[in-house]
Amino acid sequence: GTHYAAYNFLGAHLCECEGVAGVCFAVWAPNADAVQVIGDFNNWSPTRHPMRLRNAGVWELFLPGLREGAQYKYRISARGGASLDKADPYAVYCQKPPATASVVYDLGKYEWSD
């Protein structure tokens, strides 16, 4: 595609929805049958936070009360039955190897030094 600012809506973003603070998640998975957010906040359970399919293969979910520092991945259920746990390709922060989770982070408070 040619969306030059996809990072503004894909990934995990701290936000408010109807006055409630939380995190908005969005991932592009056009060939998935289902997508869930799994993380340290739900004991890595693939059944607690299913995402909703929106336009053009984008899956979205708002989780109220979630804060910066939460570790997460996406559980992608592919057509044909395979399920994969994937780090967020639009994450702005992640765990240090060998750990592989993405981490919710407020990029607005990062002090650039270049």
PDB file of N, CA and C in Angstrom:
ATOM      1  N   GLY A   1       0.800  -1.176   0.000  1.00  0.00           N
ATOM      2  CA  GLY A   1       0.000   0.000   0.000  1.00  0.00           C
ATOM      3  C   GLY A   1       0.857   1.258   0.000  1.00  0.00           C
ATOM      4  N   THR A   2       0.174   2.360   0.038  1.00  0.00           N
ATOM      5  CA  THR A   2       0.870   3.644   0.008  1.00  0.00           C
ATOM      6  C   THR A   2       0.468   4.536   1.176  1.00  0.00           C
ATOM      7  N   HIS A   3       0.122   3.965   2.287  1.00  0.00           N
ATOM      8  CA  HIS A   3      -0.217   4.770   3.455  1.00  0.00           C
ATOM      9  C   HIS A   3       1.083   5.107   4.173  1.00  0.00           C
ATOM     10  N   TYR A   4       1.544   6.345   4.033  1.00  0.00           N
ATOM     11  CA  TYR A   4       2.853   6.746   4.539  1.00  0.00           C
ATOM     12  C   TYR A   4       2.873   7.052   6.030  1.00  0.00           C
ATOM     13  N   ALA A   5       1.747   7.020   6.695  1.00  0.00           N
ATOM     14  CA  ALA A   5       1.705   7.291   8.131  1.00  0.00           C
ATOM     15  C   ALA A   5       0.974   6.175   8.874  1.00  0.00           C
ATOM     16  N   ALA A   6       1.131   4.949   8.419  1.00  0.00           N
ATOM     17  CA  ALA A   6       0.451   3.808   9.051  1.00  0.00           C
ATOM     18  C   ALA A   6       0.843   3.658  10.519  1.00  0.00           C
ATOM     19  N   TYR A   7       2.029   4.097  10.876  1.00  0.00           N
ATOM     20  CA  TYR A   7       2.488   4.006  12.262  1.00  0.00           C
ATOM     21  C   TYR A   7       1.611   4.821  13.212  1.00  0.00           C
ATOM     22  N   ASN A   8       0.828   5.755  12.674  1.00  0.00           N
ATOM     23  CA  ASN A   8      -0.063   6.551  13.519  1.00  0.00           C
ATOM     24  C   ASN A   8      -1.261   5.760  14.021  1.00  0.00           C
ATOM     25  N   PHE A   9      -1.636   4.679  13.339  1.00  0.00           N
ATOM     26  CA  PHE A   9      -2.787   3.910  13.800  1.00  0.00           C
ATOM     27  C   PHE A   9      -2.502   2.436  13.988  1.00  0.00           C
ATOM     28  N   LEU A  10      -1.451   1.888  13.376  1.00  0.00           N
ATOM     29  CA  LEU A  10      -1.091   0.487  13.621  1.00  0.00           C
ATOM     30  C   LEU A  10      -0.158   0.418  14.821  1.00  0.00           C
ATOM     31  N   GLY A  11      -0.196  -0.691  15.530  1.00  0.00           N
ATOM     32  CA  GLY A  11       0.621  -0.862  16.727  1.00  0.00           C
ATOM     33  C   GLY A  11      -0.217  -0.650  17.973  1.00  0.00           C
ATOM     34  N   ALA A  12       0.452  -0.344  19.085  1.00  0.00           N
ATOM     35  CA  ALA A  12      -0.208  -0.103  20.369  1.00  0.00           C
ATOM     36  C   ALA A  12      -0.026   1.362  20.741  1.00  0.00           C
ATOM     37  N   HIS A  13      -1.143   2.043  20.975  1.00  0.00           N
ATOM     38  CA  HIS A  13      -1.099   3.473  21.286  1.00  0.00           C
ATOM     39  C   HIS A  13      -1.885   3.762  22.555  1.00  0.00           C
ATOM     40  N   LEU A  14      -1.240   4.435  23.508  1.00  0.00           N
ATOM     41  CA  LEU A  14      -1.958   4.905  24.682  1.00  0.00           C
ATOM     42  C   LEU A  14      -2.987   5.928  24.214  1.00  0.00           C
ATOM     43  N   CYS A  15      -4.225   5.817  24.710  1.00  0.00           N
ATOM     44  CA  CYS A  15      -5.279   6.716  24.250  1.00  0.00           C
ATOM     45  C   CYS A  15      -6.409   6.765  25.276  1.00  0.00           C
ATOM     46  N   GLU A  16      -7.397   7.575  24.984  1.00  0.00           N
ATOM     47  CA  GLU A  16      -8.633   7.627  25.762  1.00  0.00           C
ATOM     48  C   GLU A  16      -9.800   7.336  24.845  1.00  0.00           C
ATOM     49  N   CYS A  17     -10.720   6.543  25.325  1.00  0.00           N
ATOM     50  CA  CYS A  17     -11.941   6.237  24.580  1.00  0.00           C
ATOM     51  C   CYS A  17     -13.116   6.543  25.502  1.00  0.00           C
ATOM     52  N   GLU A  18     -13.905   7.529  25.137  1.00  0.00           N
ATOM     53  CA  GLU A  18     -15.046   7.971  25.935  1.00  0.00           C
ATOM     54  C   GLU A  18     -14.630   8.282  27.366  1.00  0.00           C
ATOM     55  N   GLY A  19     -13.472   8.933  27.518  1.00  0.00           N
ATOM     56  CA  GLY A  19     -12.994   9.354  28.826  1.00  0.00           C
ATOM     57  C   GLY A  19     -12.271   8.286  29.634  1.00  0.00           C
ATOM     58  N   VAL A  20     -12.103   7.099  29.059  1.00  0.00           N
ATOM     59  CA  VAL A  20     -11.431   6.000  29.757  1.00  0.00           C
ATOM     60  C   VAL A  20     -10.052   5.794  29.145  1.00  0.00           C
ATOM     61  N   ALA A  21      -9.019   5.820  29.978  1.00  0.00           N
ATOM     62  CA  ALA A  21      -7.649   5.624  29.505  1.00  0.00           C
ATOM     63  C   ALA A  21      -7.384   4.149  29.254  1.00  0.00           C
ATOM     64  N   GLY A  22      -6.574   3.875  28.240  1.00  0.00           N
ATOM     65  CA  GLY A  22      -6.226   2.503  27.912  1.00  0.00           C
ATOM     66  C   GLY A  22      -5.286   2.471  26.728  1.00  0.00           C
ATOM     67  N   VAL A  23      -5.301   1.355  26.014  1.00  0.00           N
ATOM     68  CA  VAL A  23      -4.432   1.166  24.853  1.00  0.00           C
ATOM     69  C   VAL A  23      -5.264   0.707  23.669  1.00  0.00           C
ATOM     70  N   CYS A  24      -5.043   1.358  22.524  1.00  0.00           N
ATOM     71  CA  CYS A  24      -5.651   0.944  21.266  1.00  0.00           C
ATOM     72  C   CYS A  24      -4.635   0.087  20.511  1.00  0.00           C
ATOM     73  N   PHE A  25      -5.029  -1.111  20.155  1.00  0.00           N
ATOM     74  CA  PHE A  25      -4.185  -2.014  19.376  1.00  0.00           C
ATOM     75  C   PHE A  25      -4.742  -2.107  17.962  1.00  0.00           C
ATOM     76  N   ALA A  26      -3.863  -2.154  16.972  1.00  0.00           N
ATOM     77  CA  ALA A  26      -4.280  -2.373  15.584  1.00  0.00           C
ATOM     78  C   ALA A  26      -3.147  -3.083  14.855  1.00  0.00           C
ATOM     79  N   VAL A  27      -3.512  -4.098  14.079  1.00  0.00           N
ATOM     80  CA  VAL A  27      -2.519  -4.855  13.314  1.00  0.00           C
ATOM     81  C   VAL A  27      -3.131  -5.210  11.961  1.00  0.00           C
ATOM     82  N   TRP A  28      -2.304  -5.213  10.929  1.00  0.00           N
ATOM     83  CA  TRP A  28      -2.750  -5.580   9.596  1.00  0.00           C
ATOM     84  C   TRP A  28      -2.485  -7.057   9.403  1.00  0.00           C
ATOM     85  N   ALA A  29      -3.548  -7.841   9.272  1.00  0.00           N
ATOM     86  CA  ALA A  29      -3.455  -9.287   9.072  1.00  0.00           C
ATOM     87  C   ALA A  29      -4.581  -9.705   8.129  1.00  0.00           C
ATOM     88  N   PRO A  30      -4.458  -9.384   6.833  1.00  0.00           N
ATOM     89  CA  PRO A  30      -5.567  -9.566   5.898  1.00  0.00           C
ATOM     90  C   PRO A  30      -5.955 -11.022   5.647  1.00  0.00           C
ATOM     91  N   ASN A  31      -5.073 -11.959   5.905  1.00  0.00           N
ATOM     92  CA  ASN A  31      -5.384 -13.366   5.652  1.00  0.00           C
ATOM     93  C   ASN A  31      -5.695 -14.154   6.911  1.00  0.00           C
ATOM     94  N   ALA A  32      -5.865 -13.478   8.034  1.00  0.00           N
ATOM     95  CA  ALA A  32      -6.155 -14.153   9.302  1.00  0.00           C
ATOM     96  C   ALA A  32      -7.640 -14.474   9.425  1.00  0.00           C
ATOM     97  N   ASP A  33      -7.918 -15.580  10.097  1.00  0.00           N
ATOM     98  CA  ASP A  33      -9.294 -15.914  10.458  1.00  0.00           C
ATOM     99  C   ASP A  33      -9.676 -15.237  11.769  1.00  0.00           C
ATOM    100  N   ALA A  34      -8.695 -15.060  12.655  1.00  0.00           N
ATOM    101  CA  ALA A  34      -8.921 -14.412  13.945  1.00  0.00           C
ATOM    102  C   ALA A  34      -7.588 -13.874  14.456  1.00  0.00           C
ATOM    103  N   VAL A  35      -7.674 -12.819  15.284  1.00  0.00           N
ATOM    104  CA  VAL A  35      -6.487 -12.246  15.917  1.00  0.00           C
ATOM    105  C   VAL A  35      -6.863 -11.903  17.356  1.00  0.00           C
ATOM    106  N   GLN A  36      -5.966 -12.209  18.287  1.00  0.00           N
ATOM    107  CA  GLN A  36      -6.157 -11.868  19.691  1.00  0.00           C
ATOM    108  C   GLN A  36      -4.924 -11.135  20.192  1.00  0.00           C
ATOM    109  N   VAL A  37      -5.135 -10.270  21.201  1.00  0.00           N
ATOM    110  CA  VAL A  37      -4.013  -9.655  21.905  1.00  0.00           C
ATOM    111  C   VAL A  37      -3.742 -10.531  23.118  1.00  0.00           C
ATOM    112  N   ILE A  38      -2.500 -10.988  23.254  1.00  0.00           N
ATOM    113  CA  ILE A  38      -2.099 -11.767  24.414  1.00  0.00           C
ATOM    114  C   ILE A  38      -0.977 -11.001  25.120  1.00  0.00           C
ATOM    115  N   GLY A  39      -0.880 -11.148  26.430  1.00  0.00           N
ATOM    116  CA  GLY A  39       0.172 -10.424  27.128  1.00  0.00           C
ATOM    117  C   GLY A  39       0.240 -10.741  28.605  1.00  0.00           C
ATOM    118  N   ASP A  40       1.155 -10.053  29.278  1.00  0.00           N
ATOM    119  CA  ASP A  40       1.320 -10.274  30.713  1.00  0.00           C
ATOM    120  C   ASP A  40       0.090  -9.827  31.494  1.00  0.00           C
ATOM    121  N   PHE A  41      -0.754  -8.989  30.916  1.00  0.00           N
ATOM    122  CA  PHE A  41      -1.964  -8.476  31.558  1.00  0.00           C
ATOM    123  C   PHE A  41      -3.127  -9.459  31.504  1.00  0.00           C
ATOM    124  N   ASN A  42      -3.040 -10.495  30.661  1.00  0.00           N
ATOM    125  CA  ASN A  42      -4.104 -11.502  30.595  1.00  0.00           C
ATOM    126  C   ASN A  42      -3.544 -12.923  30.691  1.00  0.00           C
ATOM    127  N   ASN A  43      -2.351 -13.032  31.279  1.00  0.00           N
ATOM    128  CA  ASN A  43      -1.701 -14.333  31.476  1.00  0.00           C
ATOM    129  C   ASN A  43      -1.451 -15.041  30.148  1.00  0.00           C
ATOM    130  N   TRP A  44      -1.222 -14.250  29.078  1.00  0.00           N
ATOM    131  CA  TRP A  44      -0.927 -14.751  27.726  1.00  0.00           C
ATOM    132  C   TRP A  44      -2.043 -15.653  27.196  1.00  0.00           C
ATOM    133  N   SER A  45      -3.259 -15.351  27.599  1.00  0.00           N
ATOM    134  CA  SER A  45      -4.420 -16.152  27.195  1.00  0.00           C
ATOM    135  C   SER A  45      -4.943 -15.731  25.822  1.00  0.00           C
ATOM    136  N   PRO A  46      -5.090 -16.676  24.886  1.00  0.00           N
ATOM    137  CA  PRO A  46      -5.611 -16.345  23.558  1.00  0.00           C
ATOM    138  C   PRO A  46      -7.137 -16.218  23.501  1.00  0.00           C
ATOM    139  N   THR A  47      -7.820 -16.385  24.629  1.00  0.00           N
ATOM    140  CA  THR A  47      -9.284 -16.319  24.605  1.00  0.00           C
ATOM    141  C   THR A  47      -9.841 -15.049  25.243  1.00  0.00           C
ATOM    142  N   ARG A  48      -9.026 -14.276  25.934  1.00  0.00           N
ATOM    143  CA  ARG A  48      -9.533 -13.140  26.711  1.00  0.00           C
ATOM    144  C   ARG A  48      -9.761 -11.875  25.907  1.00  0.00           C
ATOM    145  N   HIS A  49      -8.948 -11.610  24.865  1.00  0.00           N
ATOM    146  CA  HIS A  49      -9.042 -10.331  24.157  1.00  0.00           C
ATOM    147  C   HIS A  49      -9.027 -10.504  22.637  1.00  0.00           C
ATOM    148  N   PRO A  50     -10.130 -11.012  22.078  1.00  0.00           N
ATOM    149  CA  PRO A  50     -10.211 -11.125  20.615  1.00  0.00           C
ATOM    150  C   PRO A  50     -10.345  -9.743  19.972  1.00  0.00           C
ATOM    151  N   MET A  51      -9.710  -9.569  18.832  1.00  0.00           N
ATOM    152  CA  MET A  51      -9.776  -8.306  18.102  1.00  0.00           C
ATOM    153  C   MET A  51     -10.901  -8.362  17.074  1.00  0.00           C
ATOM    154  N   ARG A  52     -11.338  -7.182  16.624  1.00  0.00           N
ATOM    155  CA  ARG A  52     -12.402  -7.077  15.616  1.00  0.00           C
ATOM    156  C   ARG A  52     -11.786  -6.718  14.271  1.00  0.00           C
ATOM    157  N   LEU A  53     -12.270  -7.377  13.236  1.00  0.00           N
ATOM    158  CA  LEU A  53     -11.812  -7.073  11.878  1.00  0.00           C
ATOM    159  C   LEU A  53     -12.490  -5.801  11.400  1.00  0.00           C
ATOM    160  N   ARG A  54     -11.668  -4.853  10.947  1.00  0.00           N
ATOM    161  CA  ARG A  54     -12.165  -3.605  10.391  1.00  0.00           C
ATOM    162  C   ARG A  54     -11.878  -3.589   8.896  1.00  0.00           C
ATOM    163  N   ASN A  55     -11.677  -2.437   8.326  1.00  0.00           N
ATOM    164  CA  ASN A  55     -11.458  -2.301   6.885  1.00  0.00           C
ATOM    165  C   ASN A  55     -10.072  -2.766   6.458  1.00  0.00           C
ATOM    166  N   ALA A  56      -9.976  -3.296   5.246  1.00  0.00           N
ATOM    167  CA  ALA A  56      -8.708  -3.600   4.582  1.00  0.00           C
ATOM    168  C   ALA A  56      -7.803  -4.541   5.364  1.00  0.00           C
ATOM    169  N   GLY A  57      -8.379  -5.468   6.111  1.00  0.00           N
ATOM    170  CA  GLY A  57      -7.573  -6.448   6.820  1.00  0.00           C
ATOM    171  C   GLY A  57      -6.971  -5.965   8.120  1.00  0.00           C
ATOM    172  N   VAL A  58      -7.431  -4.821   8.636  1.00  0.00           N
ATOM    173  CA  VAL A  58      -6.920  -4.294   9.905  1.00  0.00           C
ATOM    174  C   VAL A  58      -7.801  -4.794  11.049  1.00  0.00           C
ATOM    175  N   TRP A  59      -7.161  -5.366  12.060  1.00  0.00           N
ATOM    176  CA  TRP A  59      -7.834  -5.853  13.265  1.00  0.00           C
ATOM    177  C   TRP A  59      -7.572  -4.855  14.378  1.00  0.00           C
ATOM    178  N   GLU A  60      -8.610  -4.521  15.187  1.00  0.00           N
ATOM    179  CA  GLU A  60      -8.489  -3.491  16.214  1.00  0.00           C
ATOM    180  C   GLU A  60      -9.091  -3.945  17.540  1.00  0.00           C
ATOM    181  N   LEU A  61      -8.573  -3.343  18.626  1.00  0.00           N
ATOM    182  CA  LEU A  61      -9.129  -3.586  19.957  1.00  0.00           C
ATOM    183  C   LEU A  61      -8.670  -2.476  20.895  1.00  0.00           C
ATOM    184  N   PHE A  62      -9.573  -1.995  21.750  1.00  0.00           N
ATOM    185  CA  PHE A  62      -9.242  -1.052  22.816  1.00  0.00           C
ATOM    186  C   PHE A  62      -9.315  -1.808  24.137  1.00  0.00           C
ATOM    187  N   LEU A  63      -8.243  -1.724  24.933  1.00  0.00           N
ATOM    188  CA  LEU A  63      -8.233  -2.360  26.253  1.00  0.00           C
ATOM    189  C   LEU A  63      -8.169  -1.269  27.322  1.00  0.00           C
ATOM    190  N   PRO A  64      -9.278  -1.042  28.027  1.00  0.00           N
ATOM    191  CA  PRO A  64      -9.301  -0.005  29.059  1.00  0.00           C
ATOM    192  C   PRO A  64      -8.407  -0.384  30.236  1.00  0.00           C
ATOM    193  N   GLY A  65      -7.793   0.636  30.831  1.00  0.00           N
ATOM    194  CA  GLY A  65      -6.989   0.430  32.028  1.00  0.00           C
ATOM    195  C   GLY A  65      -5.576  -0.065  31.790  1.00  0.00           C
ATOM    196  N   LEU A  66      -5.258  -0.452  30.572  1.00  0.00           N
ATOM    197  CA  LEU A  66      -3.911  -0.930  30.276  1.00  0.00           C
ATOM    198  C   LEU A  66      -2.957   0.249  30.275  1.00  0.00           C
ATOM    199  N   ARG A  67      -1.720   0.032  30.736  1.00  0.00           N
ATOM    200  CA  ARG A  67      -0.769   1.126  30.895  1.00  0.00           C
ATOM    201  C   ARG A  67       0.535   0.861  30.173  1.00  0.00           C
ATOM    202  N   GLU A  68       1.327   1.890  30.132  1.00  0.00           N
ATOM    203  CA  GLU A  68       2.665   1.781  29.567  1.00  0.00           C
ATOM    204  C   GLU A  68       3.438   0.688  30.311  1.00  0.00           C
ATOM    205  N   GLY A  69       4.225  -0.061  29.559  1.00  0.00           N
ATOM    206  CA  GLY A  69       5.028  -1.134  30.142  1.00  0.00           C
ATOM    207  C   GLY A  69       4.415  -2.512  29.968  1.00  0.00           C
ATOM    208  N   ALA A  70       3.142  -2.581  29.566  1.00  0.00           N
ATOM    209  CA  ALA A  70       2.503  -3.874  29.349  1.00  0.00           C
ATOM    210  C   ALA A  70       3.201  -4.609  28.206  1.00  0.00           C
ATOM    211  N   GLN A  71       3.456  -5.892  28.402  1.00  0.00           N
ATOM    212  CA  GLN A  71       4.081  -6.719  27.373  1.00  0.00           C
ATOM    213  C   GLN A  71       2.984  -7.447  26.611  1.00  0.00           C
ATOM    214  N   TYR A  72       3.141  -7.538  25.279  1.00  0.00           N
ATOM    215  CA  TYR A  72       2.086  -8.131  24.468  1.00  0.00           C
ATOM    216  C   TYR A  72       2.634  -8.725  23.173  1.00  0.00           C
ATOM    217  N   LYS A  73       1.804  -9.557  22.563  1.00  0.00           N
ATOM    218  CA  LYS A  73       2.007 -10.083  21.207  1.00  0.00           C
ATOM    219  C   LYS A  73       0.622 -10.241  20.587  1.00  0.00           C
ATOM    220  N   TYR A  74       0.612 -10.541  19.311  1.00  0.00           N
ATOM    221  CA  TYR A  74      -0.641 -10.865  18.628  1.00  0.00           C
ATOM    222  C   TYR A  74      -0.667 -12.364  18.366  1.00  0.00           C
ATOM    223  N   ARG A  75      -1.787 -13.016  18.700  1.00  0.00           N
ATOM    224  CA  ARG A  75      -1.992 -14.419  18.327  1.00  0.00           C
ATOM    225  C   ARG A  75      -2.775 -14.387  17.021  1.00  0.00           C
ATOM    226  N   ILE A  76      -2.132 -14.797  15.939  1.00  0.00           N
ATOM    227  CA  ILE A  76      -2.735 -14.794  14.603  1.00  0.00           C
ATOM    228  C   ILE A  76      -3.190 -16.209  14.283  1.00  0.00           C
ATOM    229  N   SER A  77      -4.478 -16.379  14.039  1.00  0.00           N
ATOM    230  CA  SER A  77      -5.022 -17.668  13.609  1.00  0.00           C
ATOM    231  C   SER A  77      -5.186 -17.622  12.106  1.00  0.00           C
ATOM    232  N   ALA A  78      -4.335 -18.376  11.426  1.00  0.00           N
ATOM    233  CA  ALA A  78      -4.320 -18.362   9.968  1.00  0.00           C
ATOM    234  C   ALA A  78      -5.368 -19.302   9.409  1.00  0.00           C
ATOM    235  N   ARG A  79      -5.732 -19.054   8.165  1.00  0.00           N
ATOM    236  CA  ARG A  79      -6.629 -19.984   7.481  1.00  0.00           C
ATOM    237  C   ARG A  79      -5.910 -21.312   7.364  1.00  0.00           C
ATOM    238  N   GLY A  80      -6.605 -22.385   7.675  1.00  0.00           N
ATOM    239  CA  GLY A  80      -5.985 -23.691   7.656  1.00  0.00           C
ATOM    240  C   GLY A  80      -5.654 -24.197   9.050  1.00  0.00           C
ATOM    241  N   GLY A  81      -5.835 -23.348  10.078  1.00  0.00           N
ATOM    242  CA  GLY A  81      -5.721 -23.816  11.442  1.00  0.00           C
ATOM    243  C   GLY A  81      -4.466 -23.465  12.210  1.00  0.00           C
ATOM    244  N   ALA A  82      -3.406 -23.016  11.574  1.00  0.00           N
ATOM    245  CA  ALA A  82      -2.181 -22.684  12.301  1.00  0.00           C
ATOM    246  C   ALA A  82      -2.371 -21.408  13.120  1.00  0.00           C
ATOM    247  N   SER A  83      -1.797 -21.382  14.323  1.00  0.00           N
ATOM    248  CA  SER A  83      -1.804 -20.188  15.168  1.00  0.00           C
ATOM    249  C   SER A  83      -0.367 -19.808  15.477  1.00  0.00           C
ATOM    250  N   LEU A  84      -0.080 -18.513  15.333  1.00  0.00           N
ATOM    251  CA  LEU A  84       1.266 -18.017  15.558  1.00  0.00           C
ATOM    252  C   LEU A  84       1.228 -16.834  16.506  1.00  0.00           C
ATOM    253  N   ASP A  85       2.171 -16.769  17.442  1.00  0.00           N
ATOM    254  CA  ASP A  85       2.310 -15.612  18.307  1.00  0.00           C
ATOM    255  C   ASP A  85       3.357 -14.704  17.687  1.00  0.00           C
ATOM    256  N   LYS A  86       2.945 -13.483  17.355  1.00  0.00           N
ATOM    257  CA  LYS A  86       3.819 -12.570  16.616  1.00  0.00           C
ATOM    258  C   LYS A  86       4.034 -11.273  17.393  1.00  0.00           C
ATOM    259  N   ALA A  87       5.274 -10.805  17.387  1.00  0.00           N
ATOM    260  CA  ALA A  87       5.567  -9.478  17.921  1.00  0.00           C
ATOM    261  C   ALA A  87       4.920  -8.442  17.007  1.00  0.00           C
ATOM    262  N   ASP A  88       4.683  -7.264  17.545  1.00  0.00           N
ATOM    263  CA  ASP A  88       4.042  -6.189  16.794  1.00  0.00           C
ATOM    264  C   ASP A  88       5.051  -5.540  15.842  1.00  0.00           C
ATOM    265  N   PRO A  89       4.809  -5.602  14.522  1.00  0.00           N
ATOM    266  CA  PRO A  89       5.760  -4.983  13.591  1.00  0.00           C
ATOM    267  C   PRO A  89       5.813  -3.459  13.706  1.00  0.00           C
ATOM    268  N   TYR A  90       4.826  -2.846  14.352  1.00  0.00           N
ATOM    269  CA  TYR A  90       4.820  -1.399  14.548  1.00  0.00           C
ATOM    270  C   TYR A  90       5.126  -1.003  15.996  1.00  0.00           C
ATOM    271  N   ALA A  91       5.618  -1.935  16.793  1.00  0.00           N
ATOM    272  CA  ALA A  91       5.971  -1.615  18.182  1.00  0.00           C
ATOM    273  C   ALA A  91       7.099  -0.593  18.204  1.00  0.00           C
ATOM    274  N   VAL A  92       7.026   0.336  19.135  1.00  0.00           N
ATOM    275  CA  VAL A  92       8.103   1.316  19.279  1.00  0.00           C
ATOM    276  C   VAL A  92       9.080   0.900  20.376  1.00  0.00           C
ATOM    277  N   TYR A  93       8.754  -0.171  21.100  1.00  0.00           N
ATOM    278  CA  TYR A  93       9.633  -0.685  22.134  1.00  0.00           C
ATOM    279  C   TYR A  93       9.395  -2.181  22.259  1.00  0.00           C
ATOM    280  N   CYS A  94      10.443  -2.921  22.574  1.00  0.00           N
ATOM    281  CA  CYS A  94      10.300  -4.370  22.750  1.00  0.00           C
ATOM    282  C   CYS A  94      11.277  -4.848  23.810  1.00  0.00           C
ATOM    283  N   GLN A  95      11.054  -6.086  24.246  1.00  0.00           N
ATOM    284  CA  GLN A  95      11.945  -6.682  25.233  1.00  0.00           C
ATOM    285  C   GLN A  95      13.326  -6.896  24.634  1.00  0.00           C
ATOM    286  N   LYS A  96      14.305  -6.959  25.497  1.00  0.00           N
ATOM    287  CA  LYS A  96      15.662  -7.248  25.041  1.00  0.00           C
ATOM    288  C   LYS A  96      15.803  -8.745  24.807  1.00  0.00           C
ATOM    289  N   PRO A  97      16.503  -9.147  23.727  1.00  0.00           N
ATOM    290  CA  PRO A  97      16.684 -10.566  23.434  1.00  0.00           C
ATOM    291  C   PRO A  97      17.348 -11.284  24.615  1.00  0.00           C
ATOM    292  N   PRO A  98      16.990 -12.528  24.840  1.00  0.00           N
ATOM    293  CA  PRO A  98      16.247 -13.409  23.950  1.00  0.00           C
ATOM    294  C   PRO A  98      14.727 -13.305  24.073  1.00  0.00           C
ATOM    295  N   ALA A  99      14.190 -12.479  24.995  1.00  0.00           N
ATOM    296  CA  ALA A  99      12.747 -12.292  25.097  1.00  0.00           C
ATOM    297  C   ALA A  99      12.243 -11.608  23.823  1.00  0.00           C
ATOM    298  N   THR A 100      10.980 -11.821  23.478  1.00  0.00           N
ATOM    299  CA  THR A 100      10.494 -11.372  22.168  1.00  0.00           C
ATOM    300  C   THR A 100       9.188 -10.585  22.196  1.00  0.00           C
ATOM    301  N   ALA A 101       8.694 -10.215  23.359  1.00  0.00           N
ATOM    302  CA  ALA A 101       7.415  -9.497  23.411  1.00  0.00           C
ATOM    303  C   ALA A 101       7.592  -8.026  23.033  1.00  0.00           C
ATOM    304  N   SER A 102       6.537  -7.446  22.502  1.00  0.00           N
ATOM    305  CA  SER A 102       6.460  -6.009  22.285  1.00  0.00           C
ATOM    306  C   SER A 102       6.039  -5.367  23.607  1.00  0.00           C
ATOM    307  N   VAL A 103       6.327  -4.082  23.784  1.00  0.00           N
ATOM    308  CA  VAL A 103       6.024  -3.392  25.036  1.00  0.00           C
ATOM    309  C   VAL A 103       5.304  -2.085  24.718  1.00  0.00           C
ATOM    310  N   VAL A 104       4.182  -1.837  25.397  1.00  0.00           N
ATOM    311  CA  VAL A 104       3.463  -0.578  25.241  1.00  0.00           C
ATOM    312  C   VAL A 104       4.361   0.541  25.768  1.00  0.00           C
ATOM    313  N   TYR A 105       4.531   1.582  24.953  1.00  0.00           N
ATOM    314  CA  TYR A 105       5.444   2.667  25.318  1.00  0.00           C
ATOM    315  C   TYR A 105       4.911   3.985  24.779  1.00  0.00           C
ATOM    316  N   ASP A 106       5.058   5.027  25.564  1.00  0.00           N
ATOM    317  CA  ASP A 106       4.644   6.368  25.149  1.00  0.00           C
ATOM    318  C   ASP A 106       5.807   7.043  24.431  1.00  0.00           C
ATOM    319  N   LEU A 107       5.813   6.993  23.117  1.00  0.00           N
ATOM    320  CA  LEU A 107       6.898   7.557  22.325  1.00  0.00           C
ATOM    321  C   LEU A 107       6.981   9.074  22.486  1.00  0.00           C
ATOM    322  N   GLY A 108       5.898   9.714  22.872  1.00  0.00           N
ATOM    323  CA  GLY A 108       5.884  11.154  23.043  1.00  0.00           C
ATOM    324  C   GLY A 108       6.814  11.654  24.131  1.00  0.00           C
ATOM    325  N   LYS A 109       7.161  10.811  25.074  1.00  0.00           N
ATOM    326  CA  LYS A 109       8.054  11.260  26.144  1.00  0.00           C
ATOM    327  C   LYS A 109       9.515  10.900  25.878  1.00  0.00           C
ATOM    328  N   TYR A 110       9.784  10.272  24.742  1.00  0.00           N
ATOM    329  CA  TYR A 110      11.163   9.926  24.387  1.00  0.00           C
ATOM    330  C   TYR A 110      11.921  11.196  23.996  1.00  0.00           C
ATOM    331  N   GLU A 111      13.112  11.374  24.525  1.00  0.00           N
ATOM    332  CA  GLU A 111      13.920  12.539  24.198  1.00  0.00           C
ATOM    333  C   GLU A 111      14.916  12.163  23.110  1.00  0.00           C
ATOM    334  N   TRP A 112      14.682  12.667  21.900  1.00  0.00           N
ATOM    335  CA  TRP A 112      15.549  12.392  20.774  1.00  0.00           C
ATOM    336  C   TRP A 112      16.888  13.112  20.963  1.00  0.00           C
ATOM    337  N   SER A 113      17.966  12.489  20.529  1.00  0.00           N
ATOM    338  CA  SER A 113      19.289  13.091  20.731  1.00  0.00           C
ATOM    339  C   SER A 113      20.064  13.228  19.425  1.00  0.00           C
ATOM    340  N   ASP A 114      19.396  13.118  18.309  1.00  0.00           N
ATOM    341  CA  ASP A 114      20.118  13.257  17.028  1.00  0.00           C
ATOM    342  C   ASP A 114      19.906  14.613  16.406  1.00  0.00           C
TER     343      ASP A 114
END
